[in-house]
DNA sequence: CTTTTATTTTAGGCAAAGCTAAAAATTATT
DNA sequence: AATAATTTTTAGCTTTGCCTAAAATAAAAG
């Protein structure tokens, strides 16, 4: 197991996010990384020499098996650290991402294993995203958008999209958290907003809020 | 509060370790960092431009007030993370230093504050070294070398020097830990080794072991 | 099937951080 | 005080990682 720079790891993670095992265009990667295309061309050339990606000039970049393995291990660390920050240190789920962006680059298998156990061997992070296992297996991606249910359904919130600070703020002010259960009271034929009900009352959720909140039938 | 590179922070920490607020020679710094003198000359020039150090060519480098503040904040993080790794994740005290060397560079005041509280506002790290306070104040440096006590004294181990893996291994096999209490049974006039006694028996400690173990009268 | 537009790569620069080898300054020794 | 030994600095090179501007290629439009 060689050791990689933070920049390299960020490229690998971006590639995994954008394409999984499929090719990704130079432009998309540049956008995601926040660098210019020319920098990306260079960077992926370096990654190619380390057999982390296959590069076809003008066509796209694709993670190798080795690259995918690395991507998952970084994602595992990212999501474990987010879990630590929320569960143990009491951070809000909107605050943890930038911190995990740093912590995910700490290198130590031993540390990851111990952290995992310390957190109670979690399968999902504070946003409900699956935490890759040691061996690279992925737990299920949970839930479907709230808008996909029908009136009368009893649902439990299991995942939220990372849709920016304002979205998380809105969740907070509406007191919506993972694990909350609601009944679908109504779905507006006009604007697709949804009325959720619980023991404490009911409220309406806009379509764009609903699109970023995932639930399962409970 | 600007943000610093890992390399910069390591230079600052090395300067604090070697000289505190006093000047440090290029050679000593190079040795500590593990780089060549020429690289160090360049590096401290950069630090000088950021007002973290004062450089007098051919004479030495000295931390500024700002540099000292930074050094302490890094040391605080280093020791808090070591405490976390030992107290919460169950690492051995010989394993944590290299990990803390990475974790100390994570930037977030909020994280440090929360970690500090989570750990129970500790004043000393797992080796007994003082953890700088938020404001830069230093808790006392505890204890004196075991060889400094006289026969009959009741002592409690409060600190150990970082004298390498073999030293820590020896501590482990002898089951010596912070907080342990002993009676000084004898001090050899021949080789300055010390006989320590407890309820479970007694044993001899070599002079070089004693020199790296610090205790207080209890 | 050209021509225009958009994307990607090349070429040339720059800063951080390291290296080696040579020059300069300091310190130690006759 | 002069010379020898040690330490420090300069000069010149390397790699990573990012930039801008220009050239090359691919994709879209006419
Ligand atoms: Mn995240
Ligand atoms: Mn990252
Ligand atoms: Mn340490
Ligand atoms: Mn460090």
PDB file of C-alpha atoms in Angstrom, chain A residues 25-187:
ATOM      1  CA  UNK A  25     -14.773  13.872 -18.835  1.00  0.00           C
ATOM      2  CA  UNK A  26     -11.942  16.261 -18.166  1.00  0.00           C
ATOM      3  CA  UNK A  27     -14.401  19.130 -17.824  1.00  0.00           C
ATOM      4  CA  UNK A  28     -16.633  17.477 -15.267  1.00  0.00           C
ATOM      5  CA  UNK A  29     -13.631  16.511 -13.207  1.00  0.00           C
ATOM      6  CA  UNK A  30     -12.194  20.025 -13.402  1.00  0.00           C
ATOM      7  CA  UNK A  31     -15.521  21.438 -12.261  1.00  0.00           C
ATOM      8  CA  UNK A  32     -15.781  19.082  -9.324  1.00  0.00           C
ATOM      9  CA  UNK A  33     -12.186  19.581  -8.191  1.00  0.00           C
ATOM     10  CA  UNK A  34     -12.303  23.325  -8.678  1.00  0.00           C
ATOM     11  CA  UNK A  35      -9.240  23.504 -10.928  1.00  0.00           C
ATOM     12  CA  UNK A  36      -8.631  24.380 -14.552  1.00  0.00           C
ATOM     13  CA  UNK A  37      -8.791  21.758 -17.263  1.00  0.00           C
ATOM     14  CA  UNK A  38      -5.093  21.984 -17.953  1.00  0.00           C
ATOM     15  CA  UNK A  39      -4.292  21.173 -14.334  1.00  0.00           C
ATOM     16  CA  UNK A  40      -6.588  18.185 -14.497  1.00  0.00           C
ATOM     17  CA  UNK A  41      -4.958  16.865 -17.650  1.00  0.00           C
ATOM     18  CA  UNK A  42      -1.652  16.853 -15.826  1.00  0.00           C
ATOM     19  CA  UNK A  43      -3.027  15.403 -12.632  1.00  0.00           C
ATOM     20  CA  UNK A  44      -4.723  12.439 -14.255  1.00  0.00           C
ATOM     21  CA  UNK A  45      -1.545  11.753 -16.204  1.00  0.00           C
ATOM     22  CA  UNK A  46       0.210  11.322 -12.873  1.00  0.00           C
ATOM     23  CA  UNK A  47      -2.605   9.114 -11.565  1.00  0.00           C
ATOM     24  CA  UNK A  48      -2.312   7.004 -14.710  1.00  0.00           C
ATOM     25  CA  UNK A  49       1.338   6.328 -14.041  1.00  0.00           C
ATOM     26  CA  UNK A  50       0.370   4.983 -10.644  1.00  0.00           C
ATOM     27  CA  UNK A  51      -2.247   2.709 -12.234  1.00  0.00           C
ATOM     28  CA  UNK A  52      -5.071   4.359 -10.358  1.00  0.00           C
ATOM     29  CA  UNK A  53      -6.831   5.431 -13.566  1.00  0.00           C
ATOM     30  CA  UNK A  54      -6.891   4.716 -17.291  1.00  0.00           C
ATOM     31  CA  UNK A  55      -6.668   7.798 -19.432  1.00  0.00           C
ATOM     32  CA  UNK A  56      -7.791   7.986 -23.057  1.00  0.00           C
ATOM     33  CA  UNK A  57      -6.811  11.457 -24.325  1.00  0.00           C
ATOM     34  CA  UNK A  58      -9.781  13.551 -25.433  1.00  0.00           C
ATOM     35  CA  UNK A  59     -12.107  10.734 -24.330  1.00  0.00           C
ATOM     36  CA  UNK A  60     -12.090  10.533 -20.588  1.00  0.00           C
ATOM     37  CA  UNK A  61     -10.610   9.135 -17.383  1.00  0.00           C
ATOM     38  CA  UNK A  62     -11.710   5.944 -15.687  1.00  0.00           C
ATOM     39  CA  UNK A  63     -10.798   4.480 -12.309  1.00  0.00           C
ATOM     40  CA  UNK A  64      -8.978   1.154 -12.310  1.00  0.00           C
ATOM     41  CA  UNK A  65      -9.852  -1.575  -9.850  1.00  0.00           C
ATOM     42  CA  UNK A  66      -7.072  -0.249  -7.684  1.00  0.00           C
ATOM     43  CA  UNK A  67      -8.492   3.268  -7.994  1.00  0.00           C
ATOM     44  CA  UNK A  68     -11.945   2.118  -6.974  1.00  0.00           C
ATOM     45  CA  UNK A  69     -10.519   0.362  -3.970  1.00  0.00           C
ATOM     46  CA  UNK A  70      -8.758   3.538  -2.919  1.00  0.00           C
ATOM     47  CA  UNK A  71     -11.869   5.669  -3.529  1.00  0.00           C
ATOM     48  CA  UNK A  72     -13.941   3.457  -1.288  1.00  0.00           C
ATOM     49  CA  UNK A  73     -11.374   3.475   1.467  1.00  0.00           C
ATOM     50  CA  UNK A  74     -11.345   7.273   1.453  1.00  0.00           C
ATOM     51  CA  UNK A  75     -15.136   7.410   1.417  1.00  0.00           C
ATOM     52  CA  UNK A  76     -15.180   4.983   4.316  1.00  0.00           C
ATOM     53  CA  UNK A  77     -12.936   7.273   6.312  1.00  0.00           C
ATOM     54  CA  UNK A  78     -14.919  10.356   5.344  1.00  0.00           C
ATOM     55  CA  UNK A  79     -18.190   8.885   6.502  1.00  0.00           C
ATOM     56  CA  UNK A  80     -16.786   7.335   9.653  1.00  0.00           C
ATOM     57  CA  UNK A  81     -15.323  10.684  10.672  1.00  0.00           C
ATOM     58  CA  UNK A  82     -18.636  12.401   9.960  1.00  0.00           C
ATOM     59  CA  UNK A  83     -20.298   9.849  12.187  1.00  0.00           C
ATOM     60  CA  UNK A  84     -17.758  10.526  14.904  1.00  0.00           C
ATOM     61  CA  UNK A  85     -18.220  14.273  14.673  1.00  0.00           C
ATOM     62  CA  UNK A  86     -22.000  14.075  14.927  1.00  0.00           C
ATOM     63  CA  UNK A  87     -22.461  11.157  17.322  1.00  0.00           C
ATOM     64  CA  UNK A  88     -19.574  11.815  19.695  1.00  0.00           C
ATOM     65  CA  UNK A  89     -18.760  15.498  19.427  1.00  0.00           C
ATOM     66  CA  UNK A  90     -22.267  16.792  18.825  1.00  0.00           C
ATOM     67  CA  UNK A  91     -21.656  18.661  15.584  1.00  0.00           C
ATOM     68  CA  UNK A  92     -24.625  19.462  13.376  1.00  0.00           C
ATOM     69  CA  UNK A  93     -24.812  17.425  10.188  1.00  0.00           C
ATOM     70  CA  UNK A  94     -24.348  20.530   8.112  1.00  0.00           C
ATOM     71  CA  UNK A  95     -20.982  21.311   9.762  1.00  0.00           C
ATOM     72  CA  UNK A  96     -19.193  18.022   9.428  1.00  0.00           C
ATOM     73  CA  UNK A  97     -18.508  17.714   5.714  1.00  0.00           C
ATOM     74  CA  UNK A  98     -15.628  20.208   5.455  1.00  0.00           C
ATOM     75  CA  UNK A  99     -14.017  18.703   8.539  1.00  0.00           C
ATOM     76  CA  UNK A 100     -14.331  15.178   7.185  1.00  0.00           C
ATOM     77  CA  UNK A 101     -12.751  16.497   3.998  1.00  0.00           C
ATOM     78  CA  UNK A 102      -9.592  16.961   6.050  1.00  0.00           C
ATOM     79  CA  UNK A 103      -9.854  13.928   8.280  1.00  0.00           C
ATOM     80  CA  UNK A 104     -10.431  11.497   5.411  1.00  0.00           C
ATOM     81  CA  UNK A 105      -6.760  11.872   4.437  1.00  0.00           C
ATOM     82  CA  UNK A 106      -5.329  10.615   7.724  1.00  0.00           C
ATOM     83  CA  UNK A 107      -3.489   7.392   6.958  1.00  0.00           C
ATOM     84  CA  UNK A 108      -3.802   4.466   9.319  1.00  0.00           C
ATOM     85  CA  UNK A 109      -5.721   1.259   8.800  1.00  0.00           C
ATOM     86  CA  UNK A 110      -5.541   0.631  12.497  1.00  0.00           C
ATOM     87  CA  UNK A 111      -7.132   3.975  13.289  1.00  0.00           C
ATOM     88  CA  UNK A 112     -10.009   3.340  10.883  1.00  0.00           C
ATOM     89  CA  UNK A 113     -10.669  -0.078  12.359  1.00  0.00           C
ATOM     90  CA  UNK A 114     -10.678   1.224  15.894  1.00  0.00           C
ATOM     91  CA  UNK A 115     -12.826   4.205  15.025  1.00  0.00           C
ATOM     92  CA  UNK A 116     -15.304   1.902  13.312  1.00  0.00           C
ATOM     93  CA  UNK A 117     -15.651  -0.238  16.415  1.00  0.00           C
ATOM     94  CA  UNK A 118     -15.773   2.794  18.702  1.00  0.00           C
ATOM     95  CA  UNK A 119     -18.748   4.098  16.717  1.00  0.00           C
ATOM     96  CA  UNK A 120     -20.580   0.798  17.005  1.00  0.00           C
ATOM     97  CA  UNK A 121     -19.815  -0.580  13.518  1.00  0.00           C
ATOM     98  CA  UNK A 122     -22.183   1.826  11.737  1.00  0.00           C
ATOM     99  CA  UNK A 123     -23.536   0.996   8.280  1.00  0.00           C
ATOM    100  CA  UNK A 124     -24.627   4.549   7.430  1.00  0.00           C
ATOM    101  CA  UNK A 125     -23.310   8.014   8.164  1.00  0.00           C
ATOM    102  CA  UNK A 126     -25.234  10.907   9.751  1.00  0.00           C
ATOM    103  CA  UNK A 127     -26.816  11.808   6.395  1.00  0.00           C
ATOM    104  CA  UNK A 128     -27.876   8.209   5.854  1.00  0.00           C
ATOM    105  CA  UNK A 129     -25.226   7.515   3.218  1.00  0.00           C
ATOM    106  CA  UNK A 130     -23.772   4.002   3.216  1.00  0.00           C
ATOM    107  CA  UNK A 131     -20.322   3.550   4.773  1.00  0.00           C
ATOM    108  CA  UNK A 132     -18.195   1.201   2.638  1.00  0.00           C
ATOM    109  CA  UNK A 133     -17.084  -1.874   4.554  1.00  0.00           C
ATOM    110  CA  UNK A 134     -13.457  -2.791   5.175  1.00  0.00           C
ATOM    111  CA  UNK A 135     -13.505  -5.115   2.172  1.00  0.00           C
ATOM    112  CA  UNK A 136     -15.141  -2.592  -0.161  1.00  0.00           C
ATOM    113  CA  UNK A 137     -18.690  -3.925   0.055  1.00  0.00           C
ATOM    114  CA  UNK A 138     -21.354  -1.235   0.074  1.00  0.00           C
ATOM    115  CA  UNK A 139     -24.344  -1.299   2.414  1.00  0.00           C
ATOM    116  CA  UNK A 140     -27.640  -0.502   0.670  1.00  0.00           C
ATOM    117  CA  UNK A 141     -28.479   3.032  -0.405  1.00  0.00           C
ATOM    118  CA  UNK A 142     -31.593   3.648   1.618  1.00  0.00           C
ATOM    119  CA  UNK A 143     -34.983   5.151   0.829  1.00  0.00           C
ATOM    120  CA  UNK A 144     -36.783   6.954  -1.938  1.00  0.00           C
ATOM    121  CA  UNK A 145     -37.678  10.629  -2.252  1.00  0.00           C
ATOM    122  CA  UNK A 146     -40.660  11.617  -0.125  1.00  0.00           C
ATOM    123  CA  UNK A 147     -42.572  12.625  -3.234  1.00  0.00           C
ATOM    124  CA  UNK A 148     -42.577   9.008  -4.384  1.00  0.00           C
ATOM    125  CA  UNK A 149     -44.943   7.812  -1.661  1.00  0.00           C
ATOM    126  CA  UNK A 150     -48.715   7.814  -1.750  1.00  0.00           C
ATOM    127  CA  UNK A 151     -51.200   9.390   0.604  1.00  0.00           C
ATOM    128  CA  UNK A 152     -51.654   7.443   3.805  1.00  0.00           C
ATOM    129  CA  UNK A 153     -48.179   5.914   3.854  1.00  0.00           C
ATOM    130  CA  UNK A 154     -46.297   5.746   7.163  1.00  0.00           C
ATOM    131  CA  UNK A 155     -42.699   6.703   6.486  1.00  0.00           C
ATOM    132  CA  UNK A 156     -39.365   7.043   8.303  1.00  0.00           C
ATOM    133  CA  UNK A 157     -36.675   9.504   7.209  1.00  0.00           C
ATOM    134  CA  UNK A 158     -33.484   7.565   6.478  1.00  0.00           C
ATOM    135  CA  UNK A 159     -31.354   9.815   4.277  1.00  0.00           C
ATOM    136  CA  UNK A 160     -30.877  13.408   3.141  1.00  0.00           C
ATOM    137  CA  UNK A 161     -29.031  14.734   0.109  1.00  0.00           C
ATOM    138  CA  UNK A 162     -26.151  17.150   0.653  1.00  0.00           C
ATOM    139  CA  UNK A 163     -27.978  20.069  -0.925  1.00  0.00           C
ATOM    140  CA  UNK A 164     -26.128  22.911   0.751  1.00  0.00           C
ATOM    141  CA  UNK A 165     -26.224  24.920   3.954  1.00  0.00           C
ATOM    142  CA  UNK A 166     -29.598  26.508   3.315  1.00  0.00           C
ATOM    143  CA  UNK A 167     -31.208  23.111   2.881  1.00  0.00           C
ATOM    144  CA  UNK A 168     -29.739  21.848   6.144  1.00  0.00           C
ATOM    145  CA  UNK A 169     -30.808  25.045   7.893  1.00  0.00           C
ATOM    146  CA  UNK A 170     -34.336  24.493   6.678  1.00  0.00           C
ATOM    147  CA  UNK A 171     -34.291  20.914   7.975  1.00  0.00           C
ATOM    148  CA  UNK A 172     -33.107  22.210  11.315  1.00  0.00           C
ATOM    149  CA  UNK A 173     -35.752  24.911  11.667  1.00  0.00           C
ATOM    150  CA  UNK A 174     -38.435  22.387  10.679  1.00  0.00           C
ATOM    151  CA  UNK A 175     -36.939  19.958  13.195  1.00  0.00           C
ATOM    152  CA  UNK A 176     -36.594  17.192  10.633  1.00  0.00           C
ATOM    153  CA  UNK A 177     -34.075  14.518  11.570  1.00  0.00           C
ATOM    154  CA  UNK A 178     -33.050  11.043  10.496  1.00  0.00           C
ATOM    155  CA  UNK A 179     -35.278   8.495  12.178  1.00  0.00           C
ATOM    156  CA  UNK A 180     -38.336  10.758  12.356  1.00  0.00           C
ATOM    157  CA  UNK A 181     -41.572   9.082  11.316  1.00  0.00           C
ATOM    158  CA  UNK A 182     -44.526  10.735   9.607  1.00  0.00           C
ATOM    159  CA  UNK A 183     -47.735   9.936   7.842  1.00  0.00           C
ATOM    160  CA  UNK A 184     -48.242  11.239   4.310  1.00  0.00           C
ATOM    161  CA  UNK A 185     -51.443  13.242   4.782  1.00  0.00           C
ATOM    162  CA  UNK A 186     -51.771  14.810   1.359  1.00  0.00           C
ATOM    163  CA  UNK A 187     -49.959  15.533  -1.871  1.00  0.00           C
TER     164      UNK A 187
END
